[in-house]
């Protein structure tokens, strides 16, 4: 499939080109035609696959020329993702007179009410803030024709299941629903059964195989006490310029970044405990190559859209197989190469890496400790 096969309106086609999307990604090739046909879909795809455009392009095509009442609702787990998705809509909607607002907690609800009153075709929202706006009667859902649940697994993990059920129950029944999730659990399937039409189509691009052909994966067996000096040495030796370090908790992330900085490796920690505007500034600094090392937690990293990450380091071993995939999937996007290094501090972790290798049919090579 090519973008031109989709027969999109000219302005949208131009915007896609201007955004630099020449060739559709796998999920786009598989799911875009279905979504354009207004099928309900469950799409199993992770961040970085180009999944946003799978709903953004058809929504813009369908909403062209319609008046500005809220007709599409995109529900996302985090503020970062809300901003990112809204930006994608803005970029792809250039010159088409389609308006899109992002609403989420931590910002003035009154300002957001004002935005909504101006008439937004598309609203991108986090569940909590959306519930709040609904309860106050500040958002109308009666004209909704399209609902997108983005990163549904993450929203479930964050405890938004009931909120989502409630919101879906308040949207008109005559609508197209699109569910995106990196992992598909029984809970998600049961939600799909209740809220998506019976002829819904399941699209999977992430099956068993990890889309990591371009990622060189390594592990190092480390003494926990030496983890930090090894980390600092690795970053310096490999002259890493855009490196994401994963820790399990916010506290560890703060500690690691402080210790790295003391060892003359400029690093910043970023996690959910920081104010939204502080997080945004840090992400911008990282994007603009002003901060070479970001130390983070799983919760925050999922939604961040940062291109060209050269290295991923698992300072703390990921809790689940899927987490490993999400983490390392942050590098080597769209044909670029990247490197992922996992620290193992005990035999169980090494064994778990073996499981990961066989489940995802991939290879993780041992690196010998350098410090
Ligand atoms: P997503 O998975 O939607 O977060 O997309 C990840 C990144 O890929 C974003 O920066 C998109 O702008 C970019 N992207 C999406 N589709 C394409 C494409 N067909 N070609 C190149 N880049 C793309």
Short mmCIF file of N, CA and C and ligand atoms in Angstrom, two decimals, residues 3 16 19-28 45-55 57 81 84-85 88 150-151 302-307 330 333-334, ligand 1:
data_model
loop_
_atom_site.label_atom_id
_atom_site.label_comp_id
_atom_site.label_asym_id
_atom_site.label_seq_id
_atom_site.Cartn_x
_atom_site.Cartn_y
_atom_site.Cartn_z
N UNK A 3 0.56 5.73 0.31
CA UNK A 3 -0.40 6.75 0.78
C UNK A 3 -1.33 7.20 -0.35
N UNK A 16 0.69 15.10 4.70
CA UNK A 16 1.39 13.84 4.99
C UNK A 16 2.79 13.90 4.38
N UNK A 19 5.06 16.24 6.24
CA UNK A 19 5.50 15.67 7.51
C UNK A 19 6.65 14.69 7.28
N UNK A 20 6.88 14.36 6.02
CA UNK A 20 7.99 13.47 5.68
C UNK A 20 7.62 12.00 5.68
N UNK A 21 6.31 11.71 5.68
CA UNK A 21 5.91 10.31 5.63
C UNK A 21 5.85 9.88 4.17
N UNK A 22 6.89 9.20 3.73
CA UNK A 22 6.92 8.80 2.32
C UNK A 22 6.32 7.40 2.16
N UNK A 23 6.77 6.50 3.01
CA UNK A 23 6.31 5.11 2.92
C UNK A 23 5.50 4.78 4.17
N UNK A 24 4.33 4.17 4.02
CA UNK A 24 3.56 3.81 5.22
C UNK A 24 4.30 2.75 6.04
N UNK A 25 4.18 2.85 7.36
CA UNK A 25 4.77 1.82 8.21
C UNK A 25 3.87 0.59 8.15
N UNK A 26 4.31 -0.49 8.76
CA UNK A 26 3.54 -1.75 8.67
C UNK A 26 2.12 -1.59 9.22
N UNK A 27 2.01 -0.97 10.38
CA UNK A 27 0.67 -0.83 10.97
C UNK A 27 -0.20 0.09 10.12
N UNK A 28 0.42 1.08 9.53
CA UNK A 28 -0.35 1.98 8.65
C UNK A 28 -0.85 1.23 7.42
N UNK A 45 -0.32 -2.52 18.57
CA UNK A 45 0.91 -1.89 18.08
C UNK A 45 1.45 -1.00 19.17
N UNK A 46 2.75 -0.93 19.24
CA UNK A 46 3.34 -0.12 20.31
C UNK A 46 3.72 1.26 19.76
N UNK A 47 4.10 2.14 20.68
CA UNK A 47 4.57 3.47 20.30
C UNK A 47 5.79 3.33 19.40
N UNK A 48 5.86 4.18 18.42
CA UNK A 48 7.03 4.12 17.53
C UNK A 48 6.74 3.40 16.23
N UNK A 49 5.56 2.81 16.14
CA UNK A 49 5.22 2.07 14.91
C UNK A 49 4.52 2.97 13.90
N UNK A 50 4.17 4.17 14.32
CA UNK A 50 3.41 5.06 13.44
C UNK A 50 1.92 4.90 13.65
N UNK A 51 1.53 4.41 14.83
CA UNK A 51 0.11 4.11 15.09
C UNK A 51 -0.77 5.37 15.16
N UNK A 52 -0.19 6.50 15.58
CA UNK A 52 -1.01 7.72 15.69
C UNK A 52 -1.64 8.08 14.35
N UNK A 53 -0.84 7.99 13.29
CA UNK A 53 -1.36 8.35 11.97
C UNK A 53 -2.46 7.40 11.52
N UNK A 54 -2.50 6.20 12.10
CA UNK A 54 -3.54 5.23 11.71
C UNK A 54 -4.93 5.76 12.06
N UNK A 55 -5.02 6.52 13.14
CA UNK A 55 -6.34 7.13 13.39
C UNK A 55 -6.38 8.60 12.94
N UNK A 57 -5.01 10.19 10.32
CA UNK A 57 -5.27 10.42 8.89
C UNK A 57 -6.76 10.19 8.56
N UNK A 81 1.41 12.11 26.07
CA UNK A 81 0.85 11.51 24.86
C UNK A 81 -0.24 12.42 24.29
N UNK A 84 1.44 15.04 22.35
CA UNK A 84 2.05 14.48 21.16
C UNK A 84 1.01 14.19 20.07
N UNK A 85 -0.09 13.60 20.49
CA UNK A 85 -1.14 13.25 19.54
C UNK A 85 -1.74 14.53 18.95
N UNK A 88 0.46 15.92 16.33
CA UNK A 88 0.36 15.16 15.07
C UNK A 88 -0.88 15.62 14.28
N UNK A 150 -6.31 5.14 22.92
CA UNK A 150 -4.90 4.95 22.58
C UNK A 150 -4.15 4.42 23.80
N UNK A 151 -3.28 3.45 23.56
CA UNK A 151 -2.53 2.81 24.66
C UNK A 151 -3.49 2.33 25.74
N UNK A 302 6.78 5.62 28.07
CA UNK A 302 5.99 5.03 27.00
C UNK A 302 5.48 6.01 25.97
N UNK A 303 4.97 7.14 26.49
CA UNK A 303 4.35 8.06 25.55
C UNK A 303 5.29 9.05 24.90
N UNK A 304 6.53 9.11 25.37
CA UNK A 304 7.42 10.16 24.86
C UNK A 304 7.82 9.89 23.41
N UNK A 305 7.69 10.91 22.60
CA UNK A 305 8.09 10.73 21.22
C UNK A 305 9.42 11.44 20.99
N UNK A 306 10.47 10.67 21.08
CA UNK A 306 11.78 11.27 20.84
C UNK A 306 12.47 10.40 19.80
N UNK A 307 12.86 11.03 18.74
CA UNK A 307 13.52 10.30 17.66
C UNK A 307 15.01 10.23 17.93
N UNK A 330 12.33 2.12 22.08
CA UNK A 330 12.50 3.58 22.02
C UNK A 330 13.63 3.98 21.08
N UNK A 333 14.20 3.63 15.49
CA UNK A 333 12.90 3.79 14.83
C UNK A 333 13.07 4.14 13.37
N UNK A 334 12.16 3.69 12.59
CA UNK A 334 12.12 4.00 11.16
C UNK A 334 13.47 3.83 10.49
P1 LIG B 1 3.83 6.85 16.73
O1 LIG B 1 4.02 5.37 16.83
O2 LIG B 1 2.53 7.21 16.14
O3 LIG B 1 4.12 7.54 18.04
O4 LIG B 1 4.91 7.40 15.67
C1 LIG B 1 6.27 7.42 15.94
C2 LIG B 1 7.01 8.43 15.10
O5 LIG B 1 7.02 8.03 13.74
C3 LIG B 1 6.41 9.82 15.09
O6 LIG B 1 7.44 10.74 15.26
C4 LIG B 1 5.82 9.97 13.73
O7 LIG B 1 5.87 11.32 13.29
C5 LIG B 1 6.69 9.10 12.87
N1 LIG B 1 6.02 8.47 11.70
C6 LIG B 1 4.76 8.00 11.66
N2 LIG B 1 4.47 7.48 10.45
C7 LIG B 1 5.59 7.61 9.70
C8 LIG B 1 5.93 7.24 8.35
N3 LIG B 1 5.07 6.65 7.54
N4 LIG B 1 7.19 7.54 7.93
C9 LIG B 1 8.07 8.15 8.75
N5 LIG B 1 7.82 8.53 10.04
C10 LIG B 1 6.60 8.26 10.50
#
